[in-house]
CSV table of C-alpha atoms in Angstrom, one decimal:
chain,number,residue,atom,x,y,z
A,277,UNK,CA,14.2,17.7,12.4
A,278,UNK,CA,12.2,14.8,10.8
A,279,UNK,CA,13.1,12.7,13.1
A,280,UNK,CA,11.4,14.7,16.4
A,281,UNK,CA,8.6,15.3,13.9
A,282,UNK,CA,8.0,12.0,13.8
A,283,UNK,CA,8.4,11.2,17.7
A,284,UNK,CA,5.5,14.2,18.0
A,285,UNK,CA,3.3,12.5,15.9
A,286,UNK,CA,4.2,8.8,17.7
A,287,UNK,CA,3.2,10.6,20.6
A,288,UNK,CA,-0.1,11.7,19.2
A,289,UNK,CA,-0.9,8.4,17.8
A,290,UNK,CA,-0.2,6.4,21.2
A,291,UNK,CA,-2.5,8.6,23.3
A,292,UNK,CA,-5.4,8.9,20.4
A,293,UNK,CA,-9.0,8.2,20.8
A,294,UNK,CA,-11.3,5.2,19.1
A,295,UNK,CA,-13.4,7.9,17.1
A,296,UNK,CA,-16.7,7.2,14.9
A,297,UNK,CA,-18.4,9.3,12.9
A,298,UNK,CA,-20.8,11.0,14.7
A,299,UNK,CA,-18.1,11.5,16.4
A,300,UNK,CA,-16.0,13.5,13.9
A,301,UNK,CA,-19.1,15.4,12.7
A,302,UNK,CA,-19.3,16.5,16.2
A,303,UNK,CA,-15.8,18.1,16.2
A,304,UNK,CA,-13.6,15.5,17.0
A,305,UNK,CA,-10.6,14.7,15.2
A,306,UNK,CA,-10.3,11.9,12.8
A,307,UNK,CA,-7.6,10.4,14.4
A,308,UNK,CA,-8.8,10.7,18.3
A,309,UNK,CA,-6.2,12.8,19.0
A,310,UNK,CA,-6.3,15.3,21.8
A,311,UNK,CA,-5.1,19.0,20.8
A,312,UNK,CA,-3.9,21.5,23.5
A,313,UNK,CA,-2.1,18.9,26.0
A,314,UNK,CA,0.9,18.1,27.2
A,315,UNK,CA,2.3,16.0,24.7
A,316,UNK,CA,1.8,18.5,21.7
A,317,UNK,CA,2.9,21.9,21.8
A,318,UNK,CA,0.3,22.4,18.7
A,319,UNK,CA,-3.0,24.0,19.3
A,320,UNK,CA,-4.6,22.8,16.7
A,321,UNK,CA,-4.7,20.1,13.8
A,322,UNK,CA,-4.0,23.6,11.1
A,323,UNK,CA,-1.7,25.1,12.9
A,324,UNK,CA,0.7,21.5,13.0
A,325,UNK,CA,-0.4,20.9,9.6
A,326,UNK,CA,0.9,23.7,8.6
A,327,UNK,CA,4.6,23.4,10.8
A,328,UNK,CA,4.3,20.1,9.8
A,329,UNK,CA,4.0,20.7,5.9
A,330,UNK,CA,7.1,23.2,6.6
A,331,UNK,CA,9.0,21.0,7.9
A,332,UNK,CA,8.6,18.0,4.8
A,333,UNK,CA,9.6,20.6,2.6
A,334,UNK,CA,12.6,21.6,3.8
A,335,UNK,CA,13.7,17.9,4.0
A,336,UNK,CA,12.6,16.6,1.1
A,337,UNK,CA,15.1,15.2,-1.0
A,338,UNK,CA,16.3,16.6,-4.4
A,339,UNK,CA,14.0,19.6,-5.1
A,340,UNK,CA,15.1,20.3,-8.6
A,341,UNK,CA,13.5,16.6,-9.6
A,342,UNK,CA,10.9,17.6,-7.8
A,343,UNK,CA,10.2,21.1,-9.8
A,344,UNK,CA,10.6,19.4,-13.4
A,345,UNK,CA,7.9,16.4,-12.7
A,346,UNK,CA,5.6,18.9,-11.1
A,347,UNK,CA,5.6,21.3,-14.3
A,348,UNK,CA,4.2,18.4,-16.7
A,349,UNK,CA,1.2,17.6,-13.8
A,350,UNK,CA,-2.3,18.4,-14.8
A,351,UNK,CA,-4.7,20.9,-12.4
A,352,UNK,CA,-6.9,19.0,-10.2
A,353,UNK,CA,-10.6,20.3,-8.2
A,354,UNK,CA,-10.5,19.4,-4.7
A,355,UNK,CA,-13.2,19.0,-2.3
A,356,UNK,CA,-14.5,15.9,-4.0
A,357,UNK,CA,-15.8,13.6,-1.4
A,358,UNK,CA,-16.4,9.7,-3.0
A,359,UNK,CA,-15.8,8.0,0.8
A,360,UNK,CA,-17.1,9.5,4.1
A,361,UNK,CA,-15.2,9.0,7.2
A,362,UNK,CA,-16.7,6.3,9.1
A,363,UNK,CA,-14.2,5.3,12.2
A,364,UNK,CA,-10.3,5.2,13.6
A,365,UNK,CA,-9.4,2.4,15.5
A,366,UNK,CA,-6.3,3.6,17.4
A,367,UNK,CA,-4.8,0.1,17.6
A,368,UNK,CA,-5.2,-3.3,15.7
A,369,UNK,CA,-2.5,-4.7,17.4
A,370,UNK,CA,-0.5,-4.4,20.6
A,371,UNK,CA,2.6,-4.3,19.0
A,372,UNK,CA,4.6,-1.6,17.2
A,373,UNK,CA,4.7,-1.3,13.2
A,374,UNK,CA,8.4,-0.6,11.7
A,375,UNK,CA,8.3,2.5,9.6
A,376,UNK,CA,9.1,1.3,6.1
A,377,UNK,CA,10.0,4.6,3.8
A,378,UNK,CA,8.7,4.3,0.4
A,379,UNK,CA,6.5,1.0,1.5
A,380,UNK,CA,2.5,1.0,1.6
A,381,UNK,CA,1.6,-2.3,1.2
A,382,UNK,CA,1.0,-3.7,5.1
A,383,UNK,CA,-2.7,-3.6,4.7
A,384,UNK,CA,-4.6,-6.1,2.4
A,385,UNK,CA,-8.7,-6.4,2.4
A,386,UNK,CA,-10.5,-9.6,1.0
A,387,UNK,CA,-13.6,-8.4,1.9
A,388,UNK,CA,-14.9,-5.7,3.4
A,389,UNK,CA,-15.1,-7.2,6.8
A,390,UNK,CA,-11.4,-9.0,6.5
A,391,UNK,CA,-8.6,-7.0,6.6
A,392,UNK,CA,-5.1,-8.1,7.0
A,393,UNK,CA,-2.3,-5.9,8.3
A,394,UNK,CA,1.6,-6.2,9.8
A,395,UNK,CA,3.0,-5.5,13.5
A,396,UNK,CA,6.7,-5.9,13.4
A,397,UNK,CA,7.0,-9.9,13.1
A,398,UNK,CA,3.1,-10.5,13.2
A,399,UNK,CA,0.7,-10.6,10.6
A,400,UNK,CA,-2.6,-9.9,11.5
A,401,UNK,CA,-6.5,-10.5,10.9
A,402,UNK,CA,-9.4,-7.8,11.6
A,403,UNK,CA,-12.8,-8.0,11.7
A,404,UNK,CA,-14.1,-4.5,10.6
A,405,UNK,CA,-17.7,-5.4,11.4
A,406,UNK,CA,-17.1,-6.4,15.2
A,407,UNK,CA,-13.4,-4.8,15.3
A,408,UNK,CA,-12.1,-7.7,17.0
A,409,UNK,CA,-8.8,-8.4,15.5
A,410,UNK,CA,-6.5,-12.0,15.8
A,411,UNK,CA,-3.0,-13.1,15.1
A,412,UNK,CA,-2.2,-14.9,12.0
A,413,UNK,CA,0.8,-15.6,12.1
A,414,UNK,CA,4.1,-14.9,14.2
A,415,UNK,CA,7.3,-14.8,12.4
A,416,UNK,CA,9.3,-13.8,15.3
A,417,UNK,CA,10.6,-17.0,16.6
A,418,UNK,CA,11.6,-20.4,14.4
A,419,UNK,CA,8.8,-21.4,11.6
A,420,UNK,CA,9.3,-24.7,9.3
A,421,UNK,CA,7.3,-25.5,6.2
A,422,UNK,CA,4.5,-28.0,7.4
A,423,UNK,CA,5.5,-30.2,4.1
A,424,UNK,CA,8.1,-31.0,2.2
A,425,UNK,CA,7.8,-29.7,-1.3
A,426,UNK,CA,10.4,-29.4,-4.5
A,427,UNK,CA,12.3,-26.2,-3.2
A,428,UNK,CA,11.5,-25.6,0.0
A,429,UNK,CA,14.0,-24.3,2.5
A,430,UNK,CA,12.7,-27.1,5.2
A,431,UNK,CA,14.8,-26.0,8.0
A,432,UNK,CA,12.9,-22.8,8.1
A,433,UNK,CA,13.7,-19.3,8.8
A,434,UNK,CA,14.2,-17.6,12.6
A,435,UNK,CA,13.4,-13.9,13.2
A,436,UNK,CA,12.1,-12.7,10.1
A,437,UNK,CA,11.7,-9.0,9.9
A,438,UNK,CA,8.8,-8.9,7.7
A,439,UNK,CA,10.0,-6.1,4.6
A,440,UNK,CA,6.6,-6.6,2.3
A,441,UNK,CA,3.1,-9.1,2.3
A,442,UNK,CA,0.4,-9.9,0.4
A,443,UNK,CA,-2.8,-11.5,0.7
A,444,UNK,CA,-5.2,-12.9,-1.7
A,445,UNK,CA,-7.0,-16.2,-3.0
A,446,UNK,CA,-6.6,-17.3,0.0
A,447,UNK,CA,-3.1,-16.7,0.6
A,448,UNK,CA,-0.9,-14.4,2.9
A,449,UNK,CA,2.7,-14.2,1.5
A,450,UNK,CA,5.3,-12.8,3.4
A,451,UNK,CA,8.9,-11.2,2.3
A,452,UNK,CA,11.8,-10.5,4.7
A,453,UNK,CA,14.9,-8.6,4.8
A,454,UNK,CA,16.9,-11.4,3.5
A,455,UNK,CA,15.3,-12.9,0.8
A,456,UNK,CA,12.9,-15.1,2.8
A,457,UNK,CA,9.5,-15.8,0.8
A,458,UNK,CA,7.3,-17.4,3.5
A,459,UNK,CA,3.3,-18.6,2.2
A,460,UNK,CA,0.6,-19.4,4.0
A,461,UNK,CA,-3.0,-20.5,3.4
A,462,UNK,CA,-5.3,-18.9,5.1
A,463,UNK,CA,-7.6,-22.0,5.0
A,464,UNK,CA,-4.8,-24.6,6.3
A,465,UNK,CA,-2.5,-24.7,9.8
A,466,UNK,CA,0.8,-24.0,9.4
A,467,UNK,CA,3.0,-22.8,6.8
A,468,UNK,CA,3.1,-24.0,3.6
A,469,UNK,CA,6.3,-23.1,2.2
A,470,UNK,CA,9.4,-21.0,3.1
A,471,UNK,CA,11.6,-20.1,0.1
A,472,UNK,CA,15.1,-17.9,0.4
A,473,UNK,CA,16.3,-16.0,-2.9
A,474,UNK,CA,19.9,-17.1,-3.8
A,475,UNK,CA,20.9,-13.7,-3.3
A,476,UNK,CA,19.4,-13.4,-0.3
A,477,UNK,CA,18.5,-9.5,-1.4
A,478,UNK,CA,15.6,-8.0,0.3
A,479,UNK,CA,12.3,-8.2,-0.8
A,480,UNK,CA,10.8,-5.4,-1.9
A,481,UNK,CA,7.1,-6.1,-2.7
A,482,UNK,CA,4.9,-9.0,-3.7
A,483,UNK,CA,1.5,-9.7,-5.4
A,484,UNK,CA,-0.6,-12.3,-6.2
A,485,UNK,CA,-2.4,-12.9,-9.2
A,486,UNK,CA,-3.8,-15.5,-11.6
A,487,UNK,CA,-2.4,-16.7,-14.5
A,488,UNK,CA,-3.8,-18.3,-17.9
A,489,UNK,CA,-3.0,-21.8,-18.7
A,490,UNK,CA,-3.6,-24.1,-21.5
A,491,UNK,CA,-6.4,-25.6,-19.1
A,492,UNK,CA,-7.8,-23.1,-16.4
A,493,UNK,CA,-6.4,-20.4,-14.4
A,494,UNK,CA,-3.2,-20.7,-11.8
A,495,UNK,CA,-2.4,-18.7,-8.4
A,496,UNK,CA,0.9,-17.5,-9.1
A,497,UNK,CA,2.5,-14.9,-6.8
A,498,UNK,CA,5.6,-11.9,-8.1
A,499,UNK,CA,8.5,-11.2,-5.7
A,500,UNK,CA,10.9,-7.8,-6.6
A,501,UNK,CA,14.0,-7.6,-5.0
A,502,UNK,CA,16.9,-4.6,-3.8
A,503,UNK,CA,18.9,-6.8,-6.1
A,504,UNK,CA,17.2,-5.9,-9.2
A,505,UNK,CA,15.4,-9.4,-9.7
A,506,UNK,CA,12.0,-10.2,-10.5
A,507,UNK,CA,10.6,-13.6,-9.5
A,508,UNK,CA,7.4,-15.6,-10.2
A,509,UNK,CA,6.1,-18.3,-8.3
A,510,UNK,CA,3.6,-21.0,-8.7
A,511,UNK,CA,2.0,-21.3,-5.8
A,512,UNK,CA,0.4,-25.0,-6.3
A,513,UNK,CA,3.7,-26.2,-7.4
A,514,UNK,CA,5.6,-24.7,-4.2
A,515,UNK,CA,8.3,-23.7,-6.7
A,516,UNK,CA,10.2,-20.7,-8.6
A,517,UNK,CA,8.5,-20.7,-11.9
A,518,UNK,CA,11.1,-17.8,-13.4
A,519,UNK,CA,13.7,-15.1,-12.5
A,520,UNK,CA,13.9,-12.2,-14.3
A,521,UNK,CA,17.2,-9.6,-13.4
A,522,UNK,CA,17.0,-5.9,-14.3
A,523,UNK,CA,19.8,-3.5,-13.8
A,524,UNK,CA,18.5,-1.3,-10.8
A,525,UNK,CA,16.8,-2.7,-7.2
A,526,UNK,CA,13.1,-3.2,-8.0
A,527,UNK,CA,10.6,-2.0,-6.1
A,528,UNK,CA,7.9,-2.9,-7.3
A,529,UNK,CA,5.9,-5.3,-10.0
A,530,UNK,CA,2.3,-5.5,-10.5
A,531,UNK,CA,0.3,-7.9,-13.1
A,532,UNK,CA,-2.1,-7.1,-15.5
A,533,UNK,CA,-5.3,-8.5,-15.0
A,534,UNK,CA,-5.0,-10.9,-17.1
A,535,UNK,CA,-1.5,-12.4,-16.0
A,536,UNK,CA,0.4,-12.0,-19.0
A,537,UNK,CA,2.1,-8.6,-18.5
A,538,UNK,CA,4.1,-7.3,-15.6
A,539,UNK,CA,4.6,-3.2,-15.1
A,540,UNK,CA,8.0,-3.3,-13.3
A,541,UNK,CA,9.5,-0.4,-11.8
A,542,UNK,CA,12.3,0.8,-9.5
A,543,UNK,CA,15.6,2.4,-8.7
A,544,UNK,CA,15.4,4.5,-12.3
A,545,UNK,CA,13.2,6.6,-13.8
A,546,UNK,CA,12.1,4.4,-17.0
A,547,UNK,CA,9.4,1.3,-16.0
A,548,UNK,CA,9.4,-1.4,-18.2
A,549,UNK,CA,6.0,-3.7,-19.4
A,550,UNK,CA,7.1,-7.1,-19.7
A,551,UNK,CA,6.0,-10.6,-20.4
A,552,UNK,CA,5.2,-12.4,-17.5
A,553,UNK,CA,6.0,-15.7,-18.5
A,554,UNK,CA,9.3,-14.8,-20.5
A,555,UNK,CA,10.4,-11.6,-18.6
A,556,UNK,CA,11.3,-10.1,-22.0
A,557,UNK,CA,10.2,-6.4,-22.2
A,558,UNK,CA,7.8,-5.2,-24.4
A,559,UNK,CA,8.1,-1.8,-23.9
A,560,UNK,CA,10.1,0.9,-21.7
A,561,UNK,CA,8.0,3.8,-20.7
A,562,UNK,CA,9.8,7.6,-19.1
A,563,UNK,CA,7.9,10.4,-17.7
A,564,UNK,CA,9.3,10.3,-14.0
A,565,UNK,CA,12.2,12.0,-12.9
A,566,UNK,CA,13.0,10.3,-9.8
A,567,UNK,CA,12.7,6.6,-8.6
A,568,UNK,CA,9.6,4.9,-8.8
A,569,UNK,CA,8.4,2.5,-6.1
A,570,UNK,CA,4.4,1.7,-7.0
A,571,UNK,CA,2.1,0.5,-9.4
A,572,UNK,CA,-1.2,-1.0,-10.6
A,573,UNK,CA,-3.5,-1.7,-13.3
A,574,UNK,CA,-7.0,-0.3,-13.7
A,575,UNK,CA,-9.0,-3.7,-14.2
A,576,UNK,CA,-9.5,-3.1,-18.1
A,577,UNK,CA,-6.3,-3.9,-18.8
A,578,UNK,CA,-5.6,-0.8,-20.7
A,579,UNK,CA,-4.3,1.5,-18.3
A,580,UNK,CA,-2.0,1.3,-15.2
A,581,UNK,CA,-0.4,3.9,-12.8
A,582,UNK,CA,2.9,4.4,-11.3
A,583,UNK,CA,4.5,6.5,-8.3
A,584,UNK,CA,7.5,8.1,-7.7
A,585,UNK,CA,9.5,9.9,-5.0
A,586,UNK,CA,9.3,13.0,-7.2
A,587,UNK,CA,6.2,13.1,-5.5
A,588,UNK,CA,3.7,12.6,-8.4
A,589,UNK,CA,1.9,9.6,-10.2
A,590,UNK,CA,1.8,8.7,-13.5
A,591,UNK,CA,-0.9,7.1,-15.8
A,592,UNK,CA,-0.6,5.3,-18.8
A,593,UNK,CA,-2.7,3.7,-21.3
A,594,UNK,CA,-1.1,0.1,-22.1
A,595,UNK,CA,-1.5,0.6,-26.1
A,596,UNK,CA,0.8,4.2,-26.1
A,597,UNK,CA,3.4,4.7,-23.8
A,598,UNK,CA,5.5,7.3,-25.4
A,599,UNK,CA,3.9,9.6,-22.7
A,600,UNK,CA,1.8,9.3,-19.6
A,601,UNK,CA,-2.2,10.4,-20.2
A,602,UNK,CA,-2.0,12.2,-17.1
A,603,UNK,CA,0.0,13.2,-14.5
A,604,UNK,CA,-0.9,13.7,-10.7
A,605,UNK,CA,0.9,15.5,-7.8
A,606,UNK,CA,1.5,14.9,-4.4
A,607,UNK,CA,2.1,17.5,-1.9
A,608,UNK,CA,5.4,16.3,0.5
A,609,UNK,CA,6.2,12.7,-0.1
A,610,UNK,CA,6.7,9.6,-2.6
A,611,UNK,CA,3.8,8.0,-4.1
A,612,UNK,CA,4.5,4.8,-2.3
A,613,UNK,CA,1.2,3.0,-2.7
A,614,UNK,CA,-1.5,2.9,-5.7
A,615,UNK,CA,-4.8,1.2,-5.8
A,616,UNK,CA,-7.8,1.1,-7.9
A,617,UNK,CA,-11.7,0.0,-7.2
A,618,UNK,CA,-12.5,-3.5,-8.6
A,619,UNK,CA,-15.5,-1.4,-11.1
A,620,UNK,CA,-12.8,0.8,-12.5
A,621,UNK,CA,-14.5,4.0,-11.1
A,622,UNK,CA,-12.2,5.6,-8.5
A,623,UNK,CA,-8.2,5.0,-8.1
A,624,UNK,CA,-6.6,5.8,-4.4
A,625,UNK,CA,-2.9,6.9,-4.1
A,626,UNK,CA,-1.1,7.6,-0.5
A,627,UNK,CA,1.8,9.9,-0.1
A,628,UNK,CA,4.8,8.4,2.3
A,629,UNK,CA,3.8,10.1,4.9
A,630,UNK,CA,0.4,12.4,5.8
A,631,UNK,CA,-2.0,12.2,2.7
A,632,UNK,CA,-4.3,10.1,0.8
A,633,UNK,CA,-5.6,11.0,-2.8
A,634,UNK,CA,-8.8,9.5,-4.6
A,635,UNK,CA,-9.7,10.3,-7.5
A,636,UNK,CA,-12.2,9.9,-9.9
A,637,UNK,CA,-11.5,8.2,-13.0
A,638,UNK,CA,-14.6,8.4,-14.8
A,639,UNK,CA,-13.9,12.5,-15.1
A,640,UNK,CA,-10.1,11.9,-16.5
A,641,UNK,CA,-8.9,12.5,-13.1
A,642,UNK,CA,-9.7,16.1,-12.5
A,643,UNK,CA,-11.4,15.7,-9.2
A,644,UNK,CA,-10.5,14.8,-6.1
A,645,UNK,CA,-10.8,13.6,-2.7
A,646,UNK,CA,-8.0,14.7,-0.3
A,647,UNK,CA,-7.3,13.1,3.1
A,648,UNK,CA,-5.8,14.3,5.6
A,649,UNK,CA,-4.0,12.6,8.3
A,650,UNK,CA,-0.7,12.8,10.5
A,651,UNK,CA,1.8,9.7,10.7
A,652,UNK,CA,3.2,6.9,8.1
A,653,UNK,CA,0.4,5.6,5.3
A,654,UNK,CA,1.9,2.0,6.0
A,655,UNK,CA,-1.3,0.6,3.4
A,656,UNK,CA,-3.9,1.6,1.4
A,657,UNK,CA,-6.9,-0.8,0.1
A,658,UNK,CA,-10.3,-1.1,-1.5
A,659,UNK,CA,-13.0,-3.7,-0.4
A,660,UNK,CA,-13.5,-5.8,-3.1
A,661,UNK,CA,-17.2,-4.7,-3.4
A,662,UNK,CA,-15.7,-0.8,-3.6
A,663,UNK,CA,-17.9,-0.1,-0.6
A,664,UNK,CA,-14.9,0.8,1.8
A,665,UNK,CA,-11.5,2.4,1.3
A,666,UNK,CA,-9.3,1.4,4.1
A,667,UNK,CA,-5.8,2.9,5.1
A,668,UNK,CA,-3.2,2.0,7.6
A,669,UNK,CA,-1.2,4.5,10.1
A,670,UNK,CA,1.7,4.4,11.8
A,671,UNK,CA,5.3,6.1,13.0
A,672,UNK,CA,7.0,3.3,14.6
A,673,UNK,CA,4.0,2.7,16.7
A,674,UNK,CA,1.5,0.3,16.6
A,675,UNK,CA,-0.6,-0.2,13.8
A,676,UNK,CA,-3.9,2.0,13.3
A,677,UNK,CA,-6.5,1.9,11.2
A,678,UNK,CA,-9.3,5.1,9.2
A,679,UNK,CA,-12.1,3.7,7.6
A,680,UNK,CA,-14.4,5.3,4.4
A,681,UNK,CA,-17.2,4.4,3.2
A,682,UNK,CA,-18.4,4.8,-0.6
A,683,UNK,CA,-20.9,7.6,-0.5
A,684,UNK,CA,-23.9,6.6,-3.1
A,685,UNK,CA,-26.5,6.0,0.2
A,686,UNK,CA,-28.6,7.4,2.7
A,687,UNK,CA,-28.4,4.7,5.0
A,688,UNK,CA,-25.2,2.8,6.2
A,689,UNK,CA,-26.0,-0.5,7.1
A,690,UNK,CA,-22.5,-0.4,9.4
A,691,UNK,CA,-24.1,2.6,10.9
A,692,UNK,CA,-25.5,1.4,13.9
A,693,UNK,CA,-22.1,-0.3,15.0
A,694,UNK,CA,-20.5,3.0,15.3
């Protein structure tokens, strides 16, 4: 049943519209796509919402784990509106987006007009001011390391199916299905390093971050694994700085701001808060029922947040973790992506499939902002001056994109590029 659920929502995406915001205050839908047609036996965006909503229900995995994480989550207001709509481009990329359960990290900003995002074996670049969009790299056929460091796999990986990314200081990182750690910078040709885990488990998620040292500051990049391992990279040195090894696959490890604790999480309801440089654990936190695949850290340091697939997220303040501060609930799917503005003020979380969540962190997180959309939340990101939210969409088809913008004006100085 899923299955030609999602094939009805492919078809949907494939033949949507470009839509801008006049647009969508006119009527249209946010997505562009066209109700009462052939391809959709739906009259309407409700009434599929609502068949659709049916139909995640009745599939959704273990409902009883379900039922005991919803009864410790707290009320939330809805209708809160903290980013307008402001466009759908119906496709960054002429090439089709694997559907990655669990997974929303395929779309990175570094600015608001640079946005990076995944197409099968091809990372790619967007302009969100001129909507132009370029290939970055192609992992499809055989790349090499352009030099030879301490470490590096110099003969190269063929075919990489890209499983997780990550882009920052200048960096685009790239995990595959096997244990391949591929880096790039942004700023140089080529590729500056390929690196294969010795047990060649796939990789689950990466982030980049900085890291004190007894000098300055140092780019390091975390790699989790289905094999339960943990490893940090410094990416000056081209080399695997540590390996930590927990006993379920880990999906996911964020750093604190800064870089001297790790919140790692995975195939088990407990997280653990560890040393980034030793890997030793400082504390164990529980509160989830399920598994947890996401994370991140508010930038004070003090609090972070985790998702699960029993469909809620999970915040805790660094100094206490006996219990979560709050708890937040989904509606159909895991909590497979988390992010938070640079200023602290609002934090973003996207189901698996079919809803965004923002929420405002200033009022303890009793309001919200609800999106709603139809099709795989493949990534979820902030601009870096919290102007723009910006989330990915896809069902096995090719990558799309919905923009918001941070209400707090009258004028919108993208405006008159819509």
């Amino acid at each position: 049943m899923e299955m030609e659920d999602n094939e009805t929502i492919g078809v949907l995406i494939e033949n949507s519209d470009n839509t801008t915001s006049l647009e969508a205050r006119s009527g249209k839908d946010i997505q562009g796509i066209t109700w009462k047609t052939e391809t959709s036996d739906y009259k309407s965006r409700d009434e599929f919402r609502r068949f659709r909503l049916e139909r995640l229900w009745i599939v959704e995995p273990r409902p009883l784990i379900v039922e005991q994480a919803k009864q410790g989550c707290q009320p939330t207001l809805k209708g809160g509106i903290y980013y307008d709509y402001f466009k759908y481009n119906n496709c960054l990329m002429p090439f089709k987006q694997d559907y990655s359960p669990d997974y929303g990290g395929m779309l990175w900003c570094t600015s608001r007009h640079d946005l990076y995002f995944c197409s099968r074996y091809k990372i790619g670049h967007l302009n969100a001011l001129t909507s132009r969009t370029t290939e970055v790299l192609d992992v499809k056929g055989h790349v090499v390391p352009s030099k030879e460091h301490p470490g590096n796999h110099m003969h190269g990986f063929t075919k990489t199916c890209i499983e997780a990314m990550a882009v920052g200081h200048k960096l685009l990182i790239i995990g595959g299905n096997y244990g391949e750690l591929i880096c790039k910078h942004l700023n140089r040709p080529g590729v500056s390093f390929c690196f294969q885990l010795e047990n060649e488990a796939k990789i689950n998620s990466i982030e980049i971050f900085k890291r004190p040292t007894a000098t300055s500051e140092a780019i390091n990049f975390v790699a989790s694994d289905q094999g339960g391992g943990v490893d940090v990279f410094d990416v000056e040195k081209t080399f695997q700085f540590s390996h930590f090894q927990f006993p379920w696959p880990v999906k996911h490890a964020s750093s604190s701001p800064d870089g001297r604790q790790l919140v790692v999480v995975g195939d088990d309801p407990e997280g653990r808060l560890v040393d980034s440089e030793s890997g030793s654990t400082i504390q164990s936190f529980r509160g989830h029922f399920g598994c947890s695949c996401s994370s991140a850290w508010h930038p004070d340091g003090n609090m972070f947040a985790t998702g699960n697939t029993d469909r809620t997220c999970r915040i805790w303040d660094v100094r206490n973790l006996l219990q979560p501060v709050a708890a937040l609930e989904g509606n159909a799917t895991a909590i497979s992506s988390i992010s938070f503005t640079s200023d602290g003020r609002f934090m973003a979380m996207c189901e698996d499939v079919d809803f965004v969540h923002v929420y405002d962190v200033q009022d303890a997180f009793r309001r919200e902002q609800e999106i709603d959309l139809f099709g795989h939340v493949s990534g979820l990101s902030f601009s870096p001056d919290t102007e723009y939210l910006f989330i990915s969409v896809s069902i096995d088809t090719v990558p799309t994109l919905l923009s918001y913008q941070r209400r707090h004006r009258i004028y919108h100085y993208l405006d008159s590029m819509n």
